[in-house]
Structure formats: C-alpha cells, structure tokens
Short mmCIF file of C-alpha atoms in Angstrom, two decimals:
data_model
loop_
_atom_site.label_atom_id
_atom_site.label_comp_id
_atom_site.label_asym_id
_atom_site.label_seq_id
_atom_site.Cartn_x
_atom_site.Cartn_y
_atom_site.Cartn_z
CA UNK A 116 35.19 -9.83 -35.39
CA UNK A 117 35.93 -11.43 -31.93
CA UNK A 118 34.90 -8.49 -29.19
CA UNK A 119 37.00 -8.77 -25.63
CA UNK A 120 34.86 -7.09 -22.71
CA UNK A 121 36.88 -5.64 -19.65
CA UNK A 122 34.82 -4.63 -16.65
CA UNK A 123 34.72 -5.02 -13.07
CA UNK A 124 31.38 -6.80 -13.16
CA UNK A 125 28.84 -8.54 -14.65
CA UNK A 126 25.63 -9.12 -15.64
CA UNK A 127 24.85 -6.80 -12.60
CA UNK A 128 24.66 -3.19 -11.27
CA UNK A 129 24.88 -0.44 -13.80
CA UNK A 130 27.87 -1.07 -15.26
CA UNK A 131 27.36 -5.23 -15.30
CA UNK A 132 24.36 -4.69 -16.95
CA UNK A 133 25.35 -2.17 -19.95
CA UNK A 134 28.29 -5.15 -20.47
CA UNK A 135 25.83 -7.63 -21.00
CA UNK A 136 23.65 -5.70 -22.99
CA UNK A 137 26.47 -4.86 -25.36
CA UNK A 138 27.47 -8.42 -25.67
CA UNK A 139 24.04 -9.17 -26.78
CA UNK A 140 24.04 -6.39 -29.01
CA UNK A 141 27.67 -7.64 -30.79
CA UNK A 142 26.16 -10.85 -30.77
CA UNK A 143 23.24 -9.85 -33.35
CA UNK A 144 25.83 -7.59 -35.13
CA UNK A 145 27.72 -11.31 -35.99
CA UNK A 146 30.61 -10.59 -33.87
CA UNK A 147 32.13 -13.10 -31.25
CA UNK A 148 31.27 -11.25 -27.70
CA UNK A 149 33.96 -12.35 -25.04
CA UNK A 150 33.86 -10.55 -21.10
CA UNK A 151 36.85 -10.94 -18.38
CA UNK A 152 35.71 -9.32 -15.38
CA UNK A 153 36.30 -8.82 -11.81
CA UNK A 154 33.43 -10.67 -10.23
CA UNK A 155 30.84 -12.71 -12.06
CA UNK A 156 27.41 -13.33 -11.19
CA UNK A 157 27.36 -16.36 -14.06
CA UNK A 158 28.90 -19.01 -15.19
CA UNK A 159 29.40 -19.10 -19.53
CA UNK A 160 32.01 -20.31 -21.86
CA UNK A 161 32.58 -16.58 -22.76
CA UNK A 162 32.99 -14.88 -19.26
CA UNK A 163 36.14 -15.16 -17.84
CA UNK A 164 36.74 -14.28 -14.15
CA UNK A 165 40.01 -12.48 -13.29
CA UNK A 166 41.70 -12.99 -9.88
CA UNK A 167 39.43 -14.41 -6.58
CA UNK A 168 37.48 -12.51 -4.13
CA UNK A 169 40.26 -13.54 -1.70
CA UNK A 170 42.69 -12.65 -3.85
CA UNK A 171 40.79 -9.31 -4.95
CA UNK A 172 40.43 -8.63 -0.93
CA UNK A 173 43.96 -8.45 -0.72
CA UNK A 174 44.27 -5.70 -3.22
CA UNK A 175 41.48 -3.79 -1.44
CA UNK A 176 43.46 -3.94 1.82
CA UNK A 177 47.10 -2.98 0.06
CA UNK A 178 44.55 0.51 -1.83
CA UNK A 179 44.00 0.96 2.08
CA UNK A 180 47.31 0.77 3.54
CA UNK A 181 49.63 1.57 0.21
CA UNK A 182 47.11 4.08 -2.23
CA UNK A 183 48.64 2.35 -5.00
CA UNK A 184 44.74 1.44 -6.95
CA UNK A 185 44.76 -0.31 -10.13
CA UNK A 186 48.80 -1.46 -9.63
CA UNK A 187 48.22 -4.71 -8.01
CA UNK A 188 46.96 -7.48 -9.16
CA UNK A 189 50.13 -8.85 -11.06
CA UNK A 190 49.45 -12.94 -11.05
CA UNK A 191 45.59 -12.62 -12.04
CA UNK A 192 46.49 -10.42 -14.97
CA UNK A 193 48.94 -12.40 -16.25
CA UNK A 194 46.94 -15.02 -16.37
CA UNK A 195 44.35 -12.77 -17.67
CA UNK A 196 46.85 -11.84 -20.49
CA UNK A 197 47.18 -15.43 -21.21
CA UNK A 198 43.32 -15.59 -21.83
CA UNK A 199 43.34 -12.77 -24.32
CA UNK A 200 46.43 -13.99 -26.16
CA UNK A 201 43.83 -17.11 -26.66
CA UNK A 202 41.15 -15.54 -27.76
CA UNK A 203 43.28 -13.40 -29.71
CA UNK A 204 40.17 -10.19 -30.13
CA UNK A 205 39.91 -7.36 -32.80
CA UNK A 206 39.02 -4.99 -30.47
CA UNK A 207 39.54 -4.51 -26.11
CA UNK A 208 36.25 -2.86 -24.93
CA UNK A 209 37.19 -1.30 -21.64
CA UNK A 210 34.80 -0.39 -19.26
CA UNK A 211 35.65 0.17 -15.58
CA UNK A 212 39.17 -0.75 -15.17
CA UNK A 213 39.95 0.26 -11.58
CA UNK A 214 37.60 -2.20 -9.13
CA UNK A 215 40.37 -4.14 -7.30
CA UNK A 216 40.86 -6.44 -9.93
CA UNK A 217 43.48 -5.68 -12.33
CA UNK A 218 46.61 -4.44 -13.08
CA UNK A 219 46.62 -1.31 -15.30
CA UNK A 220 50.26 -1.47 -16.01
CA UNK A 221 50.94 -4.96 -17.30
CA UNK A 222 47.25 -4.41 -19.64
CA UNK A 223 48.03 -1.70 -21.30
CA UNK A 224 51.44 -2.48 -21.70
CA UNK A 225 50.24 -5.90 -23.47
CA UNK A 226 47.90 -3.40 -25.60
CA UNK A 227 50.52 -1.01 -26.94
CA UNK A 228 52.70 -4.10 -27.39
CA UNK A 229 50.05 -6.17 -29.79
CA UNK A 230 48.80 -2.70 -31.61
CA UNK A 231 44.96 -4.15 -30.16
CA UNK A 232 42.35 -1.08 -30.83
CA UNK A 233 40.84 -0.06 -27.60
CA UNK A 234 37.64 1.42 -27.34
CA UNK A 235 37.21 2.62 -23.73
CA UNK A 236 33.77 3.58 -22.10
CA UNK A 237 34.43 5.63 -19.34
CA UNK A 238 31.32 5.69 -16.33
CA UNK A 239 33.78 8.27 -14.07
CA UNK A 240 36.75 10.22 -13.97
CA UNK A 241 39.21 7.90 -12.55
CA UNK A 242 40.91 7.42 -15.96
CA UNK A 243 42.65 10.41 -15.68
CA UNK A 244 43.35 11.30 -11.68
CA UNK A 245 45.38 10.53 -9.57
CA UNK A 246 43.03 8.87 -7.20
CA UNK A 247 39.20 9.20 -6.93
CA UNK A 248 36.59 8.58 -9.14
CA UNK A 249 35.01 12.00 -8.85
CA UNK A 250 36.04 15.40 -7.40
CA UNK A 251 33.12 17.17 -7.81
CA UNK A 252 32.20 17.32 -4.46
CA UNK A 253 35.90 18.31 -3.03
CA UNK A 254 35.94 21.00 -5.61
CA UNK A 255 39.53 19.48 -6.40
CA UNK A 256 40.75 20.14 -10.20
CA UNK A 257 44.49 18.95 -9.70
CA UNK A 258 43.57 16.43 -12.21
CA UNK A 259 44.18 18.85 -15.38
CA UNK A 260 47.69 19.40 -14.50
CA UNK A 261 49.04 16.39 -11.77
CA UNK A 262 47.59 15.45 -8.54
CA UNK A 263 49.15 15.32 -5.09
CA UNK A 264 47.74 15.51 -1.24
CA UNK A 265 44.45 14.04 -2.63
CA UNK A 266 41.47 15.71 -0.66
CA UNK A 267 39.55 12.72 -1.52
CA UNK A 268 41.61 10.15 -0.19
CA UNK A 269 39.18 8.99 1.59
CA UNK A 270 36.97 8.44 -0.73
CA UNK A 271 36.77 5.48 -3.80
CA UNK A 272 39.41 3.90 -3.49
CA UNK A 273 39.70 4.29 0.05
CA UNK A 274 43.59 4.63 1.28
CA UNK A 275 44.21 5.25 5.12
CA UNK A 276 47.85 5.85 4.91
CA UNK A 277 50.34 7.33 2.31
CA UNK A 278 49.45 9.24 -0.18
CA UNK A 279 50.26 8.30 -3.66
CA UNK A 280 48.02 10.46 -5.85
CA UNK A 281 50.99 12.03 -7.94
CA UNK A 282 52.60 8.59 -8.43
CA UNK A 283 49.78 6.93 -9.80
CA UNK A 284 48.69 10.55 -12.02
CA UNK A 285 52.32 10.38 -13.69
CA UNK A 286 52.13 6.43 -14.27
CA UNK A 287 48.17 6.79 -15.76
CA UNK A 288 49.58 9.97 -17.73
CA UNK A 289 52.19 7.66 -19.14
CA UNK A 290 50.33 4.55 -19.39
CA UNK A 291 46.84 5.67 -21.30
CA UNK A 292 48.34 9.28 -23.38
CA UNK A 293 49.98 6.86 -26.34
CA UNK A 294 47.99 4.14 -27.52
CA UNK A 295 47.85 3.90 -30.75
CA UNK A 296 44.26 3.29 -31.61
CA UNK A 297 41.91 4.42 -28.99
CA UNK A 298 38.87 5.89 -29.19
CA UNK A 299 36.69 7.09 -25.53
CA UNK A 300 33.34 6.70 -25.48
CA UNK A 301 31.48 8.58 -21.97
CA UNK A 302 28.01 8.32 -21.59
CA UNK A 303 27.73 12.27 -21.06
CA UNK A 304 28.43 15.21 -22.51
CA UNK A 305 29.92 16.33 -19.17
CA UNK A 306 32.46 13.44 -19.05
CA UNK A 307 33.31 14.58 -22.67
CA UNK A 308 33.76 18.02 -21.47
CA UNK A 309 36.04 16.68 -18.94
CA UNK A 310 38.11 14.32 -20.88
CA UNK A 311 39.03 17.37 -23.28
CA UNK A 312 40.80 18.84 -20.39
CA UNK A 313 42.30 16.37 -19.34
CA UNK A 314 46.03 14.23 -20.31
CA UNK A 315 43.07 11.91 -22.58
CA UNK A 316 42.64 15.02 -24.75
CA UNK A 317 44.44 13.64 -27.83
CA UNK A 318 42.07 10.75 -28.84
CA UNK A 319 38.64 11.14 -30.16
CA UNK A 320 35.37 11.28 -27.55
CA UNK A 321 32.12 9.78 -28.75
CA UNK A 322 29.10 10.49 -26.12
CA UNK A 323 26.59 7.40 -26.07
CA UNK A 324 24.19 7.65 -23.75
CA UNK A 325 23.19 4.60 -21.81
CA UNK A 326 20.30 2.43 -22.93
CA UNK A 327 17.84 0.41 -20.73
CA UNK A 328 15.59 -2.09 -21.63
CA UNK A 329 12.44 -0.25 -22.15
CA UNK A 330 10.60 -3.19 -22.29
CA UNK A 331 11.23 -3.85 -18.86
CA UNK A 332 11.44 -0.94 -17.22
CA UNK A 333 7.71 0.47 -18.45
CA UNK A 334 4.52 1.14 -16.07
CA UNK A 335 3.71 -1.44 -14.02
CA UNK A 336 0.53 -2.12 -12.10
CA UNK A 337 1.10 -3.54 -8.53
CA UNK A 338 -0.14 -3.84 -5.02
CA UNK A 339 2.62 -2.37 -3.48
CA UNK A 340 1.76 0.61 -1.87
CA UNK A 341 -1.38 -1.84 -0.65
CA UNK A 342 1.72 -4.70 0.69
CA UNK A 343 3.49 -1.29 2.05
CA UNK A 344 0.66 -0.02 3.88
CA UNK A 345 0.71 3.16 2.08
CA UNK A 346 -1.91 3.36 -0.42
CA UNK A 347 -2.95 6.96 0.79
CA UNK A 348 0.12 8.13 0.51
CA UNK A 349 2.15 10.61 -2.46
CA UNK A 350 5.45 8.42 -2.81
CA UNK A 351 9.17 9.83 -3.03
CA UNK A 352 11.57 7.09 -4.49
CA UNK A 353 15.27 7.15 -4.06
CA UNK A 354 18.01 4.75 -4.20
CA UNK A 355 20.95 4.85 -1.61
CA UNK A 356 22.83 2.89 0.02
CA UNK A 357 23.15 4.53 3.36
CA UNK A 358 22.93 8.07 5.06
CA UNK A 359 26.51 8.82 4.32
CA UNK A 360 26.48 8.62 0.37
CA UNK A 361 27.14 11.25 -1.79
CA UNK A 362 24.06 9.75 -3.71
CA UNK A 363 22.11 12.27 -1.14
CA UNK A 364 21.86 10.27 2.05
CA UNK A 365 21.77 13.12 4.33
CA UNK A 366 19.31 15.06 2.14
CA UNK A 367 16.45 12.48 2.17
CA UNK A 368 16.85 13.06 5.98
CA UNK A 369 16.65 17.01 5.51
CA UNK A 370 13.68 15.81 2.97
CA UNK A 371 12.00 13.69 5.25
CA UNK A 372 12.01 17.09 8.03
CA UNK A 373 9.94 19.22 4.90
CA UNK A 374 7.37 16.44 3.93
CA UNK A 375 3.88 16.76 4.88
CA UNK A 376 1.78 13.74 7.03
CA UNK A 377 0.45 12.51 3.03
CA UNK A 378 3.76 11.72 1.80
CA UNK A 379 6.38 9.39 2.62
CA UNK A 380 10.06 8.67 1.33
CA UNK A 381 10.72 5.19 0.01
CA UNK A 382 14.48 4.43 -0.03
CA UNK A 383 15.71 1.12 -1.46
CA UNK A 384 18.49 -0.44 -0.98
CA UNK A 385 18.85 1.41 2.45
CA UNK A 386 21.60 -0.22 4.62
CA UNK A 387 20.65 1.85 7.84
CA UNK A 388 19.81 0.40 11.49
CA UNK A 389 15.89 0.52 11.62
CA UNK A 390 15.87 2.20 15.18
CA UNK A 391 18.37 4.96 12.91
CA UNK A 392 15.44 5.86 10.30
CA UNK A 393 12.83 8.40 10.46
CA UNK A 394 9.27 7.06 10.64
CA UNK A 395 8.46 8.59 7.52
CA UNK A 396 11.11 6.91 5.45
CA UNK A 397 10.46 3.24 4.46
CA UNK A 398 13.58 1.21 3.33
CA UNK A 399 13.17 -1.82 1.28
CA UNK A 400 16.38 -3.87 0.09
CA UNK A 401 18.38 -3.69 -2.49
CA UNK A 402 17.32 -6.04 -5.74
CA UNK A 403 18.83 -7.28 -9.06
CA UNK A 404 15.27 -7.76 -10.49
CA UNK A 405 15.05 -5.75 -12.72
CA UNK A 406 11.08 -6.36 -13.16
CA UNK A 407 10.55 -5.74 -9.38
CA UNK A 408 12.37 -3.04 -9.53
CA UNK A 409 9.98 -1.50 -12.50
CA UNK A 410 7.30 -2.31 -10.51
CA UNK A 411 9.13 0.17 -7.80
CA UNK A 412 9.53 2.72 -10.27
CA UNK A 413 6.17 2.38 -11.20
CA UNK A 414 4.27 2.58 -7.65
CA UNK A 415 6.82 5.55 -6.72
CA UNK A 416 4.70 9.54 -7.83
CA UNK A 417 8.17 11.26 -7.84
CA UNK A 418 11.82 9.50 -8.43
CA UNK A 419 14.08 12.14 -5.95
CA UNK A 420 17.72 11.68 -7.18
CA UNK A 421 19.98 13.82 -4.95
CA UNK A 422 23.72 12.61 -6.11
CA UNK A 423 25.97 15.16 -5.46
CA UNK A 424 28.60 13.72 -8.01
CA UNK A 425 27.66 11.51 -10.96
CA UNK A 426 28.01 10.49 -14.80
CA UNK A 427 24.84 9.40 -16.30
CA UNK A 428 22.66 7.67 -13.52
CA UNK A 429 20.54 4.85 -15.34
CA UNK A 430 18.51 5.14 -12.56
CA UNK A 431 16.78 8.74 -14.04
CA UNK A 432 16.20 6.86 -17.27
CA UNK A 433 14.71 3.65 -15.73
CA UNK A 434 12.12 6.00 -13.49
CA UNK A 435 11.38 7.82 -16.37
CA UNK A 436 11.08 5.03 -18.55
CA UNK A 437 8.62 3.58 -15.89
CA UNK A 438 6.57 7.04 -16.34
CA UNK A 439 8.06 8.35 -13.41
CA UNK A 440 9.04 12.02 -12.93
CA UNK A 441 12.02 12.99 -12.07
CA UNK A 442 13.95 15.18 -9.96
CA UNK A 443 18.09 15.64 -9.84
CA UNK A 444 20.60 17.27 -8.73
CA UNK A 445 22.47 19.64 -11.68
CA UNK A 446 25.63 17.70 -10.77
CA UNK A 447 27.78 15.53 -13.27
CA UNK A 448 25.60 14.07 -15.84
CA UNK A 449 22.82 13.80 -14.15
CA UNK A 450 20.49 16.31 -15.72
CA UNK A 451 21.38 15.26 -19.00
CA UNK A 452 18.60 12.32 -19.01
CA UNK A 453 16.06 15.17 -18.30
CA UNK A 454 14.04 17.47 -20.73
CA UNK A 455 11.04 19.66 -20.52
CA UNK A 456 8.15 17.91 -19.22
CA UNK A 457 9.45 14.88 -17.30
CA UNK A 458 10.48 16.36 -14.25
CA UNK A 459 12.85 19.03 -12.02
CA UNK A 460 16.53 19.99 -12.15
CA UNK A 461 17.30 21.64 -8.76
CA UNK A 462 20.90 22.96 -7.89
CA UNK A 463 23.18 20.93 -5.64
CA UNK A 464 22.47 20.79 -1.76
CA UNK A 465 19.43 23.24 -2.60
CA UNK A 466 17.02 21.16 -0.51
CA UNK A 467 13.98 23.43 -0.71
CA UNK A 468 13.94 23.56 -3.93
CA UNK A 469 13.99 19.70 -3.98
CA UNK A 470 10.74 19.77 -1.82
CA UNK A 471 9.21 22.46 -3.82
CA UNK A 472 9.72 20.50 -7.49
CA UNK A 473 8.42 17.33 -5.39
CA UNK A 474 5.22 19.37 -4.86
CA UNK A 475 4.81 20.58 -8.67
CA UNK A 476 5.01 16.97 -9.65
CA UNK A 477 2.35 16.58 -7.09
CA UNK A 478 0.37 19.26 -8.29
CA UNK A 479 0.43 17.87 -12.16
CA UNK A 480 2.59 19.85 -13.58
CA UNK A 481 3.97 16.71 -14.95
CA UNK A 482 3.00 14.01 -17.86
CA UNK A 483 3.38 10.62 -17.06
CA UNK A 484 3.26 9.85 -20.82
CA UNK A 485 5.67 12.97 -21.39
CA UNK A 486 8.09 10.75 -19.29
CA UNK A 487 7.48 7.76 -21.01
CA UNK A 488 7.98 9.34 -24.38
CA UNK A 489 11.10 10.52 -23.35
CA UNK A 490 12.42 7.07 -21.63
CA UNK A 491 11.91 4.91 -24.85
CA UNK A 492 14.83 7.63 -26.72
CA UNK A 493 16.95 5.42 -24.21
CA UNK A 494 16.23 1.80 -25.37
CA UNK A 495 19.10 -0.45 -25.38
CA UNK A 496 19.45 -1.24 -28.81
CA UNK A 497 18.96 2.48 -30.08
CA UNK A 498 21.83 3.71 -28.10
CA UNK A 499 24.29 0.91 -28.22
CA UNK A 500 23.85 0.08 -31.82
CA UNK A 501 25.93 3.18 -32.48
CA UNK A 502 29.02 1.44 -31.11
CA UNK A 503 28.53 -0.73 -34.58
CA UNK A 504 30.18 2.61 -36.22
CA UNK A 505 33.08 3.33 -33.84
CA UNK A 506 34.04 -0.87 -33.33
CA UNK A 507 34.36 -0.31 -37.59
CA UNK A 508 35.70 2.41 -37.83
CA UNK A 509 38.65 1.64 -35.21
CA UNK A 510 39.76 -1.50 -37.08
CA UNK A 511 40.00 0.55 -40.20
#
C-alpha cells in the first residue's frame, strides 16, 4: 500500500517530526511511505518539496495584503499534482495543509476527482474557519455557523488588509464537507469535541494521541545547571518564542515578579533582546536535538507550560517523559497529557496559581517516576500503530 504524506514540514518541529515518525512506522507495517511538504530539512528519494521559499514568500506576502490563506499556490501544486499522479498512493495522509505552501482548492479537487481515501490529522482548528488556527483566546465561535470580520485577523495567518474570513469559510465548507472517504484523526479529545460542531461533523473522528520517542526523551544526567551557573538553583522550564506568544510570554514575566532569589526561569528558544529580559530568566536557543533537548527536560525541576490556546503540546509529554513535572494551562488540549501524580492543571491567565503548583512540585508533592510511568503510555510506536486500523479500514 503506497502511503502519500502532506505536511508543511519535515523531519522537524512538532508536526515534522510526528510525519517522520509515521513514515517509519508505515515503513515496518510493509507499506511504501511517500511525504510532499512545504519545506524540507532533507534530501530522500521519497520527500518531495512543493513550491520554493521564494516562491512560498510570495504567498505569505499576498495572506498579508489579500487574506486569501491556503488559495495560492497554483503552479507548485500542479506540479505537486503531477507528483502524486506518479506515485499514484492508496491513501493521502494530510497533516497541516495551510503553511503557505499549497493550494487547497486544486488538492482536494484532484481528491474528489480520483475517489483517493484521505485520512486527515488535524494539529488545530484551521480546517474548519474561516481564518485562524485557534479562537480560543478571542472567544470567537463564528466558526460553527460562517465567519466574517475575523477578530483574529491578526493572528496565524497574518492579513493586514481585507478581510476575507467568510470567503474562504464558504469555499473550505464546500471544499472539505463531501469527500467521499475521509476519516479525521485529532490528537485530542478537545479537537474531537470541536470537529463535531463544526461543517466536518459528517465523517468519522478517531483521537490518537501523539507519540514521542521515549527512548530519547528519558532522564538524563548532565552538567548543565553546573555550564549555566545555576546549580543552587530550583529550575522552571518553558519554551517560547518571544514575550508576545500566546504560548505564555507575558506570564513567565508576571512569573519571574512571584519567584523567590532560589529559583530561576529557563526559557528556550527565547527570541528577546538580552538588555529586554529579567535577570532571573535565562534564555538559551532554540534546538532540533532532540537529545539536548532531553537533557533540558531533564536538568529543568518543573516544566511551566502557559499556552493560552493549544491542541496536544508534545512538549508536556516530552517533559514528562524526561521525569519532569508538569504544569499547564486548562486550555485546548493541553491538560489532556496530564493525570494524577505528574504535575498541576491551573486555569488560564490564573498566574498565582501557576506559582503556587510550581511550589508543590517543589515541595514533593510530585513523583519523578509517577511522570515517567505516565510518559512511556506516549511512545511512538504505541500510539501511531493504531493508524494501521483506520489506513485498513479506509481502503475497505
């Protein structure tokens, strides 16, 4: 059974990395992996790279000016459609279709035209709105009826000018309500929730957690705190990118305010100006290693993930797989990974009670083996191996 992968990445970043592990997966399962994707971080006879970054630039600057995400793209995707009619696969495995990359239109048009089963993972909501990727924190629910004046136009996908939210809601509703054989997969039961209410309701909703390699990500012993110059020191991981993210940017800073003289904050992948930073936050840079980044995990007493909007961060189950406790937000997905005994689910933009969960952990109110137990019900193969059933079943 030949296997064609559709994602905006890969091998890297969440998403990148659950495509890859899949195609290793299908490739012990004896069927024929293939990948297209927007950007790719290798070079194989099986990935196939859609477009340019010049060319995928462009379409980032007509989402800016126009609002019209996921309906450019016309010449790569043609050409992309000439690559599948190649291969010629039993199954399209979409993953995150809107990126930049790819025309929505002509795809699933070619789909419904060649009868192809689709399964479709779906990491976020922009499947079925008219614009952003998540509304939680706009409070917005247009989406279960038709979107228009988008209050997250500013957000993912970013458009400065018109507005074309109840455009692109009618052509999605159109485009994705009548395949034929289509089954969603979402890696939460809150996405599932979601997709019942939404124009996706009709087709059948598996929820398949995300795996990790727990191999990898396990304890680690390193010097780091020793390289960091905080060996004294109770650590608080998180990952953001800056101080603006709805990952929790400005709540580390709020954090960093509460914390006492024996703790410190440990951001990576922080993007900020040094002379912008608190002197009790320490940024390190962002990494693709996944080892180095157990090792992280591992040297961290408390993983702090503040997202205010979110599907199924991998990043709970990699701490937690590292014997890391947790504490998150009650927003999206996100306290799905946790259960009782591996860390703290605090409601969203409750800071306080952030700090005061931070100081349980600290008081050893939570097993580091508890975690562990609990990250290894996430290993790769475990959870993915279940997508053996629905790739069967969808052929039938």
């Amino acid at each position: 059974m030949k296997i064609l992968q559709i994602n905006s990445i890969y091998p890297i970043r969440s998403t990148g990395r659950i495509v890859k592990e899949l195609e290793d997966i299908q490739r012990e399962q004896g069927y024929e992996p293939y990948i297209a994707c927007g950007q790719s971080m290798v070079k194989k006879d099986n990935v196939y790279t859609i477009g340019t970054p010049l060319y995928n630039k462009l379409s980032i600057l007509k989402t800016r000016l126009f609002g019209k995400h996921g309906f450019y793209n016309r010449r790569a995707t043609k050409k992309l459609l000439k690559h599948i009619d190649a291969i010629n696969p039993d199954i399209i495995h979409l993953h995150n279709i809107h990126g930049h990359y790819l025309n929505v239109k002509l795809l699933f048009e070619y789909i419904k035209k060649h009868n192809i089963p689709v399964v479709w993972t779906l990491h976020d909501c922009w499947s079925f709105t008219g614009h952003c990727a998540y509304f939680d924190v706009v409070g917005c629910d247009k989406w279960k009826n038709g979107c228009s004046n988008c209050p997250a136009k500013h957000q993912y996908p970013i458009t400065k000018i018109f507005d074309r939210s109840r455009g692109n809601y009618k052509a999605k509703k159109e485009l994705f309500s009548d395949v034929e054989k289509l089954h969603i997969v979402t890696p939460s039961k809150w996405l599932m929730d979601l997709c019942k209410e939404s124009f996706l309701k009709k087709y059948p909703v598996s929820v398949l957690h995300n795996g990790i390699e727990t191999d990898t990500f396990t304890f680690s012993e390193s010097d780091m705190k020793e390289e960091l110059k905080i060996e004294d020191k109770f650590v608080i991981l998180g990952i953001i990118g800056n101080f603006k993210s709805h990952k929790g940017g400005k709540d580390f800073l709020k954090l960093s305010e509460m914390i006492g003289k024996d703790e410190v904050i440990v951001l990576l992948s922080l993007e900020e100006n040094p002379e912008d930073i608190p002197s009790n936050i320490i940024p390190l840079p962002k990494t693709s290693d996944d080892k180095l980044l157990a090792k992280i995990y591992s040297m961290a007493d408390v993983f702090v993930n503040p997202t205010m909007q979110d599907n199924f961060p991998t990043v709970n189950i990699e701490a937690i797989s590292c014997s890391t406790p947790v504490v998150t937000y009650n927003s999206g997905g996100s306290a799905e990974s946790q259960c009782e005994g591996t860390g703290f689910v605090v409601e969203k933009g409750d800071i306080k009670g952030i700090y005061d969960a931070v100081l349980r952990v600290k008081n050893g109110e939570i097993s580091r083996d508890n975690c562990r137990k609990r990250g290894l019900e996430f290993k790769t193969k475990d959870c993915f191996r279940k997508y053996t059933e629905i790739y069967e079943s969808i052929v039938k």
